[in-house]
Short mmCIF file of C-alpha atoms in Angstrom, two decimals:
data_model
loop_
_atom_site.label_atom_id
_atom_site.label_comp_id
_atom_site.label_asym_id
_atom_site.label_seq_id
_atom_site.Cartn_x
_atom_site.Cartn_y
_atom_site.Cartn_z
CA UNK A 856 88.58 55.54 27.50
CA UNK A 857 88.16 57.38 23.87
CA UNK A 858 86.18 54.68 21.24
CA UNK A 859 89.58 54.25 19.21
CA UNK A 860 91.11 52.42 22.22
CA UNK A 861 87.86 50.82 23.25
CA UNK A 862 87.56 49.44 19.55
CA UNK A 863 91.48 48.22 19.71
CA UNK A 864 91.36 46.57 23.04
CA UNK A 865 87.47 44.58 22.07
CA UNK A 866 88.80 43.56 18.64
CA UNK A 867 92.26 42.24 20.30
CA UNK A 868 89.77 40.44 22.75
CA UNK A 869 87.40 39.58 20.31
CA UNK A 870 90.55 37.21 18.37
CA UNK A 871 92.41 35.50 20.94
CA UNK A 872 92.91 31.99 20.54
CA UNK A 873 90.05 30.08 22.05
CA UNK A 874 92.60 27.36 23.40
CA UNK A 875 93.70 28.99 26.64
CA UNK A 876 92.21 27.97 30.17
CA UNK A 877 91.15 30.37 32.45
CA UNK A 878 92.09 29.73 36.73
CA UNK A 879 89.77 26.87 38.06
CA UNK A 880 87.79 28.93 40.99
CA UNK A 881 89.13 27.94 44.42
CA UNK A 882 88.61 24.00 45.47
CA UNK A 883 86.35 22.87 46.56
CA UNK A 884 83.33 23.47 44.26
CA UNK A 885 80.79 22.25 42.58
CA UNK A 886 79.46 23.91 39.26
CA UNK A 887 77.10 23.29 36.63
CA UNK A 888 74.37 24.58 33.57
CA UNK A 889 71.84 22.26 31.12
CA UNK A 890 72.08 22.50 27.65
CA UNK A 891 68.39 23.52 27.47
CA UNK A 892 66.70 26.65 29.07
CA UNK A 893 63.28 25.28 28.81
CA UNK A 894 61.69 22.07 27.59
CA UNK A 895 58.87 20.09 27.32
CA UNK A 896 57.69 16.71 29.14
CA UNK A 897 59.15 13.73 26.45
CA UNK A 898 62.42 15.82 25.69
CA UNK A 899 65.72 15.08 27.30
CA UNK A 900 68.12 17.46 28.93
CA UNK A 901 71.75 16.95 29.84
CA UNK A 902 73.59 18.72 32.63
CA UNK A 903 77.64 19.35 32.22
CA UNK A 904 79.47 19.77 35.44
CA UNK A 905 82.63 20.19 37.13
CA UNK A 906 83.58 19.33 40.27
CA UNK A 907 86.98 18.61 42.80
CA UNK A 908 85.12 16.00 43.68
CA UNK A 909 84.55 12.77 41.60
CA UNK A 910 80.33 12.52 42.43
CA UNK A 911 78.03 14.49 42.95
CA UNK A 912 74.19 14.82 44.28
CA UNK A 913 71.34 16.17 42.45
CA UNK A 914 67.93 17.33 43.87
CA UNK A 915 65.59 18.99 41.66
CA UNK A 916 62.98 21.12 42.93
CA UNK A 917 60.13 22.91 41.17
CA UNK A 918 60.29 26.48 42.64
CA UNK A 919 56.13 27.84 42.59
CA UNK A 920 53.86 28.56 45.33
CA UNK A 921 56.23 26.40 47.64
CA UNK A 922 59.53 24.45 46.89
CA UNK A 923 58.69 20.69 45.94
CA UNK A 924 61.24 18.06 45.26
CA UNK A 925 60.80 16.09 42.41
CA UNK A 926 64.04 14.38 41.67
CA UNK A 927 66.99 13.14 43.12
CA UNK A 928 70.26 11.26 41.67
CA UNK A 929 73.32 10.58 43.93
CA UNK A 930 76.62 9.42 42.36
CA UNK A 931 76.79 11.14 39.54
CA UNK A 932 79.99 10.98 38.29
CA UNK A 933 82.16 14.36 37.88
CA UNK A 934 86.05 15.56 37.90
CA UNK A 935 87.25 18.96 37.32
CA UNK A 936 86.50 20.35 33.69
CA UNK A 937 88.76 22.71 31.69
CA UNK A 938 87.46 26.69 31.53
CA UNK A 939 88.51 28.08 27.93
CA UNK A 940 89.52 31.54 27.40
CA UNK A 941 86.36 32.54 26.17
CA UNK A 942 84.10 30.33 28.25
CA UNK A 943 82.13 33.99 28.49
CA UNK A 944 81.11 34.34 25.30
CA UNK A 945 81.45 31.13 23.50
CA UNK A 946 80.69 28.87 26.32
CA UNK A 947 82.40 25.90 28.80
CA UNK A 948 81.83 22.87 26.22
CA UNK A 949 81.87 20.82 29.11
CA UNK A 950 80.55 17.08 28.52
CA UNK A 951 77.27 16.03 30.18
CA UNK A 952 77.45 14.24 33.13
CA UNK A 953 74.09 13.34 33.64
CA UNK A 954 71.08 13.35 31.12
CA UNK A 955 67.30 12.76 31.72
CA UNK A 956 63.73 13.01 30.11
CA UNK A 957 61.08 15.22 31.54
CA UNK A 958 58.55 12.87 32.82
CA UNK A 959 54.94 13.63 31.77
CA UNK A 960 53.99 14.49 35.60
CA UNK A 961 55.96 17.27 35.97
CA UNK A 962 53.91 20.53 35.60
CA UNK A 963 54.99 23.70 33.78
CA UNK A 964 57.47 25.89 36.60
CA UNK A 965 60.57 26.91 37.27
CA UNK A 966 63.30 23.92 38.63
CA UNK A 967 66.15 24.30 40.74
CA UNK A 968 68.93 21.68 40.38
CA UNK A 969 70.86 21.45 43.71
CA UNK A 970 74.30 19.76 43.09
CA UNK A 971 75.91 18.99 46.28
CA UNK A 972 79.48 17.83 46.54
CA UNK A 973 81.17 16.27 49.73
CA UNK A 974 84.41 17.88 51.14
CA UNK A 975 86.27 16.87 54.37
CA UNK A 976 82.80 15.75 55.17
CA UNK A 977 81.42 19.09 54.53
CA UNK A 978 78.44 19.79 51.92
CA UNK A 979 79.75 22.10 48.89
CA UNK A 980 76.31 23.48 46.87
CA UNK A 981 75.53 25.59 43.69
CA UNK A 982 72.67 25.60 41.76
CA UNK A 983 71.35 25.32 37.90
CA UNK A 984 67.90 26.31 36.56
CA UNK A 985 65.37 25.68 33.93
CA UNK A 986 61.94 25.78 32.68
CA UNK A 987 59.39 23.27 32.06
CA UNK A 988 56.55 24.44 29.60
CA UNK A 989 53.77 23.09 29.15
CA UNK A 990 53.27 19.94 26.71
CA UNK A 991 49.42 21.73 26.08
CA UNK A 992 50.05 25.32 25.99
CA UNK A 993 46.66 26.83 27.09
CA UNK A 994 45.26 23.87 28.84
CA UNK A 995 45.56 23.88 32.25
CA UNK A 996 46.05 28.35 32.15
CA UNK A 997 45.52 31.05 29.94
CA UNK A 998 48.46 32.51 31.85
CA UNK A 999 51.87 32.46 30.57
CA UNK A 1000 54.90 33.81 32.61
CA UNK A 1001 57.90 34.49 30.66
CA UNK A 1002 61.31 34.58 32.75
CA UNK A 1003 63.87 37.18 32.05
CA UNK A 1004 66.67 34.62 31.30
CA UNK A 1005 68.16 36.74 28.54
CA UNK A 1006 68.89 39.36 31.41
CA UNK A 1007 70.38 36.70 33.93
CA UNK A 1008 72.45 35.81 31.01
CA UNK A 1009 73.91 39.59 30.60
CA UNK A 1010 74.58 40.00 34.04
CA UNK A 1011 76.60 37.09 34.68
CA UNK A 1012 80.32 37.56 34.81
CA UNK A 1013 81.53 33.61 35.57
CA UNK A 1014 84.17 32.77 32.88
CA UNK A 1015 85.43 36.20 32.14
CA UNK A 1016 82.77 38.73 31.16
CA UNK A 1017 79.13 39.96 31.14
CA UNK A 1018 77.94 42.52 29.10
CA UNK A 1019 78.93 45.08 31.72
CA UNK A 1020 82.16 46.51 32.52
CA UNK A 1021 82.33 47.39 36.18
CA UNK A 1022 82.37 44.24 37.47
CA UNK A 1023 84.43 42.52 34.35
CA UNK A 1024 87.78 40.71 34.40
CA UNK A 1025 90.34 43.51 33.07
CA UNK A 1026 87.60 46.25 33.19
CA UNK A 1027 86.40 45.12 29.72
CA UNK A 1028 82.71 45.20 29.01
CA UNK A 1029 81.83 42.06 26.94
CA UNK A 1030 79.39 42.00 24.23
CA UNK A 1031 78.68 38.12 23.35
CA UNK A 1032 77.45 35.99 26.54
CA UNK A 1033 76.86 32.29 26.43
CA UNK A 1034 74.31 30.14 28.02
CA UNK A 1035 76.62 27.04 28.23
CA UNK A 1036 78.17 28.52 31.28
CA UNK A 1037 76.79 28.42 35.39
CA UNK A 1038 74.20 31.00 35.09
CA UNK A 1039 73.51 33.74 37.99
CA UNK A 1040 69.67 33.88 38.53
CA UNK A 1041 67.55 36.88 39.16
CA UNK A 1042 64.65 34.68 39.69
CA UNK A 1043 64.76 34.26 43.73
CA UNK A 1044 64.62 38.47 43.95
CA UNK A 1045 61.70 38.88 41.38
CA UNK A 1046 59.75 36.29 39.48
CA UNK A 1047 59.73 34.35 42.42
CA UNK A 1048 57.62 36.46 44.57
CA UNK A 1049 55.30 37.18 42.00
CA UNK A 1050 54.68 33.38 41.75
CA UNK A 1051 54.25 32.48 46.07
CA UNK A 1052 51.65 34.84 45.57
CA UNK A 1053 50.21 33.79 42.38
CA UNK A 1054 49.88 30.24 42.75
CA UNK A 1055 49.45 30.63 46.26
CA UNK A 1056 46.52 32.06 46.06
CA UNK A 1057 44.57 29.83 43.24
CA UNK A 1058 46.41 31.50 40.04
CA UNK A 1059 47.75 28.31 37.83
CA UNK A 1060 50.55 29.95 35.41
CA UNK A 1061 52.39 28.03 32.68
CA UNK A 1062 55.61 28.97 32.31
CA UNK A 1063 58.50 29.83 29.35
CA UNK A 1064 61.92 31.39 28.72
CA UNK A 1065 62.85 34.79 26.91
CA UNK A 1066 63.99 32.96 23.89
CA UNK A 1067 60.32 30.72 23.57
CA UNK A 1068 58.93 34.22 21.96
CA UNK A 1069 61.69 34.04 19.31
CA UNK A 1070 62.11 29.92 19.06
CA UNK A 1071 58.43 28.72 19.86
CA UNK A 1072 55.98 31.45 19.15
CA UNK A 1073 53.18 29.37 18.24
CA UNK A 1074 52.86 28.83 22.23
CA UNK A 1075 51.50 32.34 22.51
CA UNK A 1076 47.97 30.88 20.66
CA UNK A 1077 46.75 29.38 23.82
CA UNK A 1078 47.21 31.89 26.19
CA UNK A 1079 45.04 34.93 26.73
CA UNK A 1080 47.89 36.67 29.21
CA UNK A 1081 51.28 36.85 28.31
CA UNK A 1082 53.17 38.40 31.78
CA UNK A 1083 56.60 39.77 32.77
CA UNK A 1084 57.42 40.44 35.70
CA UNK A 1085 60.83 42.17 37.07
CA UNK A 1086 64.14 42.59 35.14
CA UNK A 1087 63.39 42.27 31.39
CA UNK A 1088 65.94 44.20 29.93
CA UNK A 1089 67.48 42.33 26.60
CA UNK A 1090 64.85 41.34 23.79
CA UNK A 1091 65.60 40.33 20.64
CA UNK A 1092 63.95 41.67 17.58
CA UNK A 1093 62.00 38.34 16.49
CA UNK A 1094 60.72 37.98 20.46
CA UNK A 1095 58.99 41.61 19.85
CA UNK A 1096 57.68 40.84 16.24
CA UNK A 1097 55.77 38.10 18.03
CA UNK A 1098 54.78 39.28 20.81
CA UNK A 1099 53.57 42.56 19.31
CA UNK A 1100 52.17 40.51 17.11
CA UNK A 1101 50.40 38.70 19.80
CA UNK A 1102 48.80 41.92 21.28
CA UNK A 1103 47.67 43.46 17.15
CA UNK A 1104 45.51 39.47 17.24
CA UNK A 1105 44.18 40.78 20.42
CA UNK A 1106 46.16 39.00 22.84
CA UNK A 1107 46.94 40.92 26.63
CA UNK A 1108 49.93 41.38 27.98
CA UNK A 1109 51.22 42.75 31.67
CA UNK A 1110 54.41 44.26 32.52
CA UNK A 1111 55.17 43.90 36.11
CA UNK A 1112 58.86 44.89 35.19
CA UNK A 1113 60.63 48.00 34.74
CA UNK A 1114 63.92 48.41 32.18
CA UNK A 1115 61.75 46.63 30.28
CA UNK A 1116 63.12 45.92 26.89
CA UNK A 1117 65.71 48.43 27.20
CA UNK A 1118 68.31 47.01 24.76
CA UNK A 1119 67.68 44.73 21.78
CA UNK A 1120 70.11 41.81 22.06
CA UNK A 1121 70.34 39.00 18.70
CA UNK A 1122 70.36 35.29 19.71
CA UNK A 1123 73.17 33.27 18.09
CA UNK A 1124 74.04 29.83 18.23
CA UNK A 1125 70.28 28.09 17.94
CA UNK A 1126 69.65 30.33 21.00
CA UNK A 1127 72.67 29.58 23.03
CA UNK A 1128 74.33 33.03 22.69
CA UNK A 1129 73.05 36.41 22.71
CA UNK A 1130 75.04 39.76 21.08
CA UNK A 1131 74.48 43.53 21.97
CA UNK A 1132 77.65 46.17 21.67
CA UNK A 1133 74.84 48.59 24.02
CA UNK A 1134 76.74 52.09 23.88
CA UNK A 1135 79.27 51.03 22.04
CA UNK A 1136 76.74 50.56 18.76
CA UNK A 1137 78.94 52.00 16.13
CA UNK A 1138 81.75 48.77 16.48
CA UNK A 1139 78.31 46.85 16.07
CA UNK A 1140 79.57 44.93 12.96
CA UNK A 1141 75.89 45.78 11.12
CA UNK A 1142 76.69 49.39 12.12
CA UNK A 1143 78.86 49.77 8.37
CA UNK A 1144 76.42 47.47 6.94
CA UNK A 1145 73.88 50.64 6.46
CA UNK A 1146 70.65 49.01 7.62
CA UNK A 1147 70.39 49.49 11.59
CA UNK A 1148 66.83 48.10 12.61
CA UNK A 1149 68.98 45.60 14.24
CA UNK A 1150 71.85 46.89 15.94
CA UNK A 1151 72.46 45.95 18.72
CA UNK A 1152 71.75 48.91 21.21
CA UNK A 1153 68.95 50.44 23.03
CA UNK A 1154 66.20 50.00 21.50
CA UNK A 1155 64.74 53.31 22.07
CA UNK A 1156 68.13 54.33 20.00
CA UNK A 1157 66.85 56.74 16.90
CA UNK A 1158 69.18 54.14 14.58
CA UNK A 1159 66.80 51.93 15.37
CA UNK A 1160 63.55 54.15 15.60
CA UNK A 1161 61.97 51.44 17.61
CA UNK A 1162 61.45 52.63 20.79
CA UNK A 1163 60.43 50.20 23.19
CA UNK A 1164 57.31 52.40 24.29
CA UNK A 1165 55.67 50.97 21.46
CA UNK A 1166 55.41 47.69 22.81
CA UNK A 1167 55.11 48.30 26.87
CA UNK A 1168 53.76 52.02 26.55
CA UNK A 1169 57.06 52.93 28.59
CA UNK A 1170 60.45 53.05 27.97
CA UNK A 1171 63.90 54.01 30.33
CA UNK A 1172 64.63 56.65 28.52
CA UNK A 1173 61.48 58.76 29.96
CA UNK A 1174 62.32 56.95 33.65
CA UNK A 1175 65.52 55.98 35.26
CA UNK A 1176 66.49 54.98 39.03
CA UNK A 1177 64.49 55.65 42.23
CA UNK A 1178 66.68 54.70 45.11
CA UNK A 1179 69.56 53.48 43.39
CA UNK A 1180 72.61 54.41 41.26
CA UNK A 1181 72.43 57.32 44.12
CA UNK A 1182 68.87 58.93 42.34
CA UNK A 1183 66.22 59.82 44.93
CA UNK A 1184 67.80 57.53 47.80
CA UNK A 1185 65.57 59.46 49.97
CA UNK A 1186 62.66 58.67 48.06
CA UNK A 1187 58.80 57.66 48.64
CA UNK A 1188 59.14 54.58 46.41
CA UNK A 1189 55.53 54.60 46.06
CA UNK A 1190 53.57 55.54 43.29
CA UNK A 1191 50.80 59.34 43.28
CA UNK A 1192 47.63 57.97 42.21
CA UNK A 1193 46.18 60.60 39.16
CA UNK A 1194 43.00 58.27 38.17
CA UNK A 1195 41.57 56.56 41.13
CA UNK A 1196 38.50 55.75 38.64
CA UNK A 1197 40.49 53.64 36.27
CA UNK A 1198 39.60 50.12 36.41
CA UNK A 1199 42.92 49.26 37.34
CA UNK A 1200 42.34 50.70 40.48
CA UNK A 1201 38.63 49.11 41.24
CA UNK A 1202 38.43 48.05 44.93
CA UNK A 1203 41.61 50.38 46.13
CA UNK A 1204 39.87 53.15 47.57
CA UNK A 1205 42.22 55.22 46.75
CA UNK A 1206 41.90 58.90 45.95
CA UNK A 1207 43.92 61.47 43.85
CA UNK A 1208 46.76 61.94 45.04
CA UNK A 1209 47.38 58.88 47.36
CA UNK A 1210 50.20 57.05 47.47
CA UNK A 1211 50.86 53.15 47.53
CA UNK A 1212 53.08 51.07 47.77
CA UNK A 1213 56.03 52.32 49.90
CA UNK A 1214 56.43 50.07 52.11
CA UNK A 1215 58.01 47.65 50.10
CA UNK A 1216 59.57 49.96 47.63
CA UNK A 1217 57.80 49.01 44.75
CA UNK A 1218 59.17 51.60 42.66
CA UNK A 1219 62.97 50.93 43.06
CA UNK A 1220 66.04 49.72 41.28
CA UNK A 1221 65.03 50.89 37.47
CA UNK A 1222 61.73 52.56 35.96
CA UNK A 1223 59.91 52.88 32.53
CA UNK A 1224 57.78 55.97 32.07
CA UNK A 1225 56.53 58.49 29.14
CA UNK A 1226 57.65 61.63 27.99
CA UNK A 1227 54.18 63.70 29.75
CA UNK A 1228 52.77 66.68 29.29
CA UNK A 1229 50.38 67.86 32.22
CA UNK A 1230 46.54 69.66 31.78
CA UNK A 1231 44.27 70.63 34.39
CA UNK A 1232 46.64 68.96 37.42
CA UNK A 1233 46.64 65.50 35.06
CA UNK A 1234 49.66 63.76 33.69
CA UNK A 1235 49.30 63.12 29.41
CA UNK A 1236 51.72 61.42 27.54
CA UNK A 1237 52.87 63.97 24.44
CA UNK A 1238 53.15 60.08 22.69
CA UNK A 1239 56.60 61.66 20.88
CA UNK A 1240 58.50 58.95 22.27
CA UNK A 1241 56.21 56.48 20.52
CA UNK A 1242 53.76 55.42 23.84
CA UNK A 1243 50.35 54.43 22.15
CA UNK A 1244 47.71 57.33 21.15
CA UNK A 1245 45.31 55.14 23.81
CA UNK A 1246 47.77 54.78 27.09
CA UNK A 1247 46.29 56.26 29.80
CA UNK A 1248 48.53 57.23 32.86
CA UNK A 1249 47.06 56.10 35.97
CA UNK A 1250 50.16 56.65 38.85
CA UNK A 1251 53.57 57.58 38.64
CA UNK A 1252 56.61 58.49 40.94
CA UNK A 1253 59.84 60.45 40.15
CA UNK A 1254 63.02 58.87 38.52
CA UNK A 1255 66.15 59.95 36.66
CA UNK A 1256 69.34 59.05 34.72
CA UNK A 1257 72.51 58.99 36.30
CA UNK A 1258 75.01 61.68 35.91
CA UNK A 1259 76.94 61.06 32.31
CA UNK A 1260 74.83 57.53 31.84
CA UNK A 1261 73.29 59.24 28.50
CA UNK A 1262 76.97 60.85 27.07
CA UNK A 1263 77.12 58.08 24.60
CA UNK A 1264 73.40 58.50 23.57
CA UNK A 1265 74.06 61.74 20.69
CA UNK A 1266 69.94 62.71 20.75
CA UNK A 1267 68.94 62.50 24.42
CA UNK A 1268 67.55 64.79 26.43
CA UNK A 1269 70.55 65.55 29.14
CA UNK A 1270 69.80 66.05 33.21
CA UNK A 1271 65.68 65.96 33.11
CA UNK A 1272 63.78 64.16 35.76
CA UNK A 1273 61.46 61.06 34.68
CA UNK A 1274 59.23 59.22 36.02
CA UNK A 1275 58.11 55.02 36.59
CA UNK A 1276 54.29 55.41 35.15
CA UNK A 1277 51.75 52.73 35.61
CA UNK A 1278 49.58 53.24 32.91
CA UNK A 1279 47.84 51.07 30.12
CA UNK A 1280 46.51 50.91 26.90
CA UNK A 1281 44.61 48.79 24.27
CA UNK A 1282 45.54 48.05 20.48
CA UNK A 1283 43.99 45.22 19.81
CA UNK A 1284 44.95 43.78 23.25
CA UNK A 1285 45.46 45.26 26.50
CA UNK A 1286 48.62 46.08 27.38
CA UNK A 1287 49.22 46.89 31.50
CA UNK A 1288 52.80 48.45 32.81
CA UNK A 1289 54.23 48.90 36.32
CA UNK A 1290 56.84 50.57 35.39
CA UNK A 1291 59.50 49.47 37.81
CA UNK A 1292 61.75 46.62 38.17
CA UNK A 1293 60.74 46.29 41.90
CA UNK A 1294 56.18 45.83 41.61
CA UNK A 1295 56.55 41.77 42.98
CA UNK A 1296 58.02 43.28 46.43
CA UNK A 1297 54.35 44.83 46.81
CA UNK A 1298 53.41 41.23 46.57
CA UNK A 1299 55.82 39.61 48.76
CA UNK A 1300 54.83 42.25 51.50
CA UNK A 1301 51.49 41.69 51.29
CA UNK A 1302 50.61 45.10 50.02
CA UNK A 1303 46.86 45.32 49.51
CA UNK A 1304 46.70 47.62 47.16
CA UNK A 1305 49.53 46.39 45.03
CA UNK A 1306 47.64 42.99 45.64
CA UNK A 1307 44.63 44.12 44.34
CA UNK A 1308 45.55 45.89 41.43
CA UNK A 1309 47.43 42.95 40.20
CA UNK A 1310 44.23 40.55 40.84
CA UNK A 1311 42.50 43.44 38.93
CA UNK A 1312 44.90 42.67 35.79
CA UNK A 1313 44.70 39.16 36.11
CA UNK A 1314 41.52 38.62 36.77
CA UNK A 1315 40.27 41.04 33.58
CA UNK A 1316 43.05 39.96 31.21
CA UNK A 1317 43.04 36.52 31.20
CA UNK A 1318 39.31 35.86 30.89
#
């Protein structure tokens, strides 16, 4: 489809009355999202629902080293709620159903809100999530794990749109998504893993949304670690002044996550919204406007000039897929080991040229690297892409674009093979990346070396 029509068909989409309902999914469900994403013990948060039937249960689990229950509420009331045109992008306005304070006990984590709804004496389910942070930042960790809610926000289709187009209503790729709609999670298939093993194994992390960099910075103070860990694709431009920020005042940060701040998204609505036009940049309506630093498309976009390799050392435009989107399906999904005398390595045994990690595919899905140069049978980034003078690469493993995925992108490099590069460097603080999407399935296999490389980080950084 040529821009012209692409611009028509987004601006006719963009101003259609808000008034009309959208199909109710088939009956019988039960559906649901809070009007906060995180909060602290003291505040309240409400939860909106919709349901065929007229009460509902709630069980509310925090989700950490193992699953414990630490509220329950039967006979809530709930009926079927209306879903506007736009519920996509604007959001369901439902009313709350049910509102509660945190109580003081509960500790920082993720929690899982079961609602359960009763049908011809059958059990319908769905879920709802949110954070608790902590009431002390700093206190009880010097560990902070951010979750990538900004990215289960884009991917989420429910109510008409995501900010993809292949699996949108009427083939339309949206580019406003709401919070105040039922959320799918990527938690349960990354962040999760990442904390069994942590806090099964004597870590204590606190825990904090996407949009706490941009809305409560001054939590970053206590910590001495600042981690994210699998799909962290959509950052807004305050969340990287402060956490870049963070690292210049000599705070560490570790990027178990690949994609990695790929496109740079603005928050609207007090946080309730997020915006990014991706390829389609130039119907951006700050693309006329003449300043671009933030419009809303890949970061690493030279309208921007602010590649994300400045911040995580990597960047997608220098990696791409290993065994998906049909790139090396046949591949080792492990990472070649260049500097087995790097500290992030300490305790491996691993030699030049090993491989780890395999296994469980821990380079898979999408990958970060650096544009390299090699000397003497060593990788060295050429730092032209704007990865750190002091980033050292330590392993990486082949990736690549997919055919015609960089057509819209008018200065990138067309059909070259990447790489995911595990790597780090210091500037101020230390800054540690993975490179891949997929480093927490190391950890959920029980991968020793992936194991003990990520001790290695935590154990250094957050001293």
């Amino acid at each position: 489809m040529n821009s012209v029509c692409r611009f028509t068909l987004l601006t006719l989409l963009a101003t259609q009355p808000a008034f009309a309902e959208q199909q109710q999914p088939a009956s019988p469900f039960v559906l649901g999202y809070a009007n906060r994403l995180s909060c602290v013990a003291g505040e309240e948060i409400s939860f909106h629902l919709s349901s065929t039937a007229d009460s509902v249960r709630m069980v509310i689990e925090r989700q950490g080293g193992k699953n414990e229950t630490v509220f329950e509420k039967d006979a809530i009331k709930c009926s079927v709620q209306p879903i506007p045109d736009r519920a996509s992008s604007d959001g369901c306005n439902w009313p709350g159903a049910f509102a509660m304070t945190i109580p003081a006990e509960w500790k920082s984590g993720c929690y899982v809100a079961t609602l359960t709804a009763k049908h011809d004496g059958k059990d319908i389910r769905s879920t709802l999530q949110f954070v608790v942070r902590s009431a002390k930042p700093g206190q009880d960790t010097k560990i902070l794990l951010q979750l990538s809610t900004n990215t289960y926000n884009a991917y989420t289709n429910w109510g008409g749109h995501s900010l993809y187009s292949y699996h949108d209503r009427d083939g339309l790729q949206g580019h406003r998504v709401s919070f105040d709609r039922p959320l799918q999670s990527q938690y349960a298939n990354w962040e999760l893993p990442f904390v069994r093993w942590a806090e099964n194994n004597g870590y204590v992390l606190d825990y904090a949304v996407n949009s706490d960099l941009e809305f409560h910075p001054e939590i970053l103070k206590g910590y001495r670690l600042v981690l994210s860990v699998g799909h962290d694709e959509y950052w807004s431009a305050p969340m990287r002044d402060n956490l870049e920020k963070y690292i210049a005042d000599g705070g560490n940060v570790a990027f178990f996550s690949g994609n990695t701040c790929c496109w740079q998204v603005r928050s609207e609505d007090n946080g309730r919204a997020l915006t990014c036009w991706k390829q389609w940049y130039n119907v951006d309506p700050l693309f006329r406007q003449g300043d671009h630093k933030l419009l809303s498309t890949a970061w690493s976009h030279h309208l921007i000039g602010r590649p994300e390799n400045q911040l995580t050392g990597v960047g997608f435009l220098w990696g791409g897929y290993h065994k998906s989107h049909g790139q090396f399906m046949d591949g080792a999904a492990s990472f070649i080991v260049h500097r087995p005398d790097h500290w992030l390595l300490q305790g491996t045994e691993l030699k030049s040229g090993d491989r780890f990690g395999g296994k469980d595919t821990i380079v898979g899905y999408e990958c970060d690297g650096c544009q390299m140069t090699w000397k003497d049978g060593l990788p060295f980034p050429t730092h032209k892409d704007g990865t750190p003078k002091s980033f050292t690469i330590v392993g990486t493993c082949p990736a690549r674009w997919a055919p015609g995925d960089s057509l819209w992108y008018d200065r990138f490099p067309k059909d070259r093979v990447g790489a995911a590069v595990l790597g780090t460097y210091t500037q101020g603080g230390t800054v540690v990346t993975a490179g891949s999407t997929d480093w927490a399935h190391g950890l959920r296999g029980n991968d020793p070396t992936v194991i003990r490389i990520t001790k290695n980080v935590l154990d250094r950084l957050s001293k």
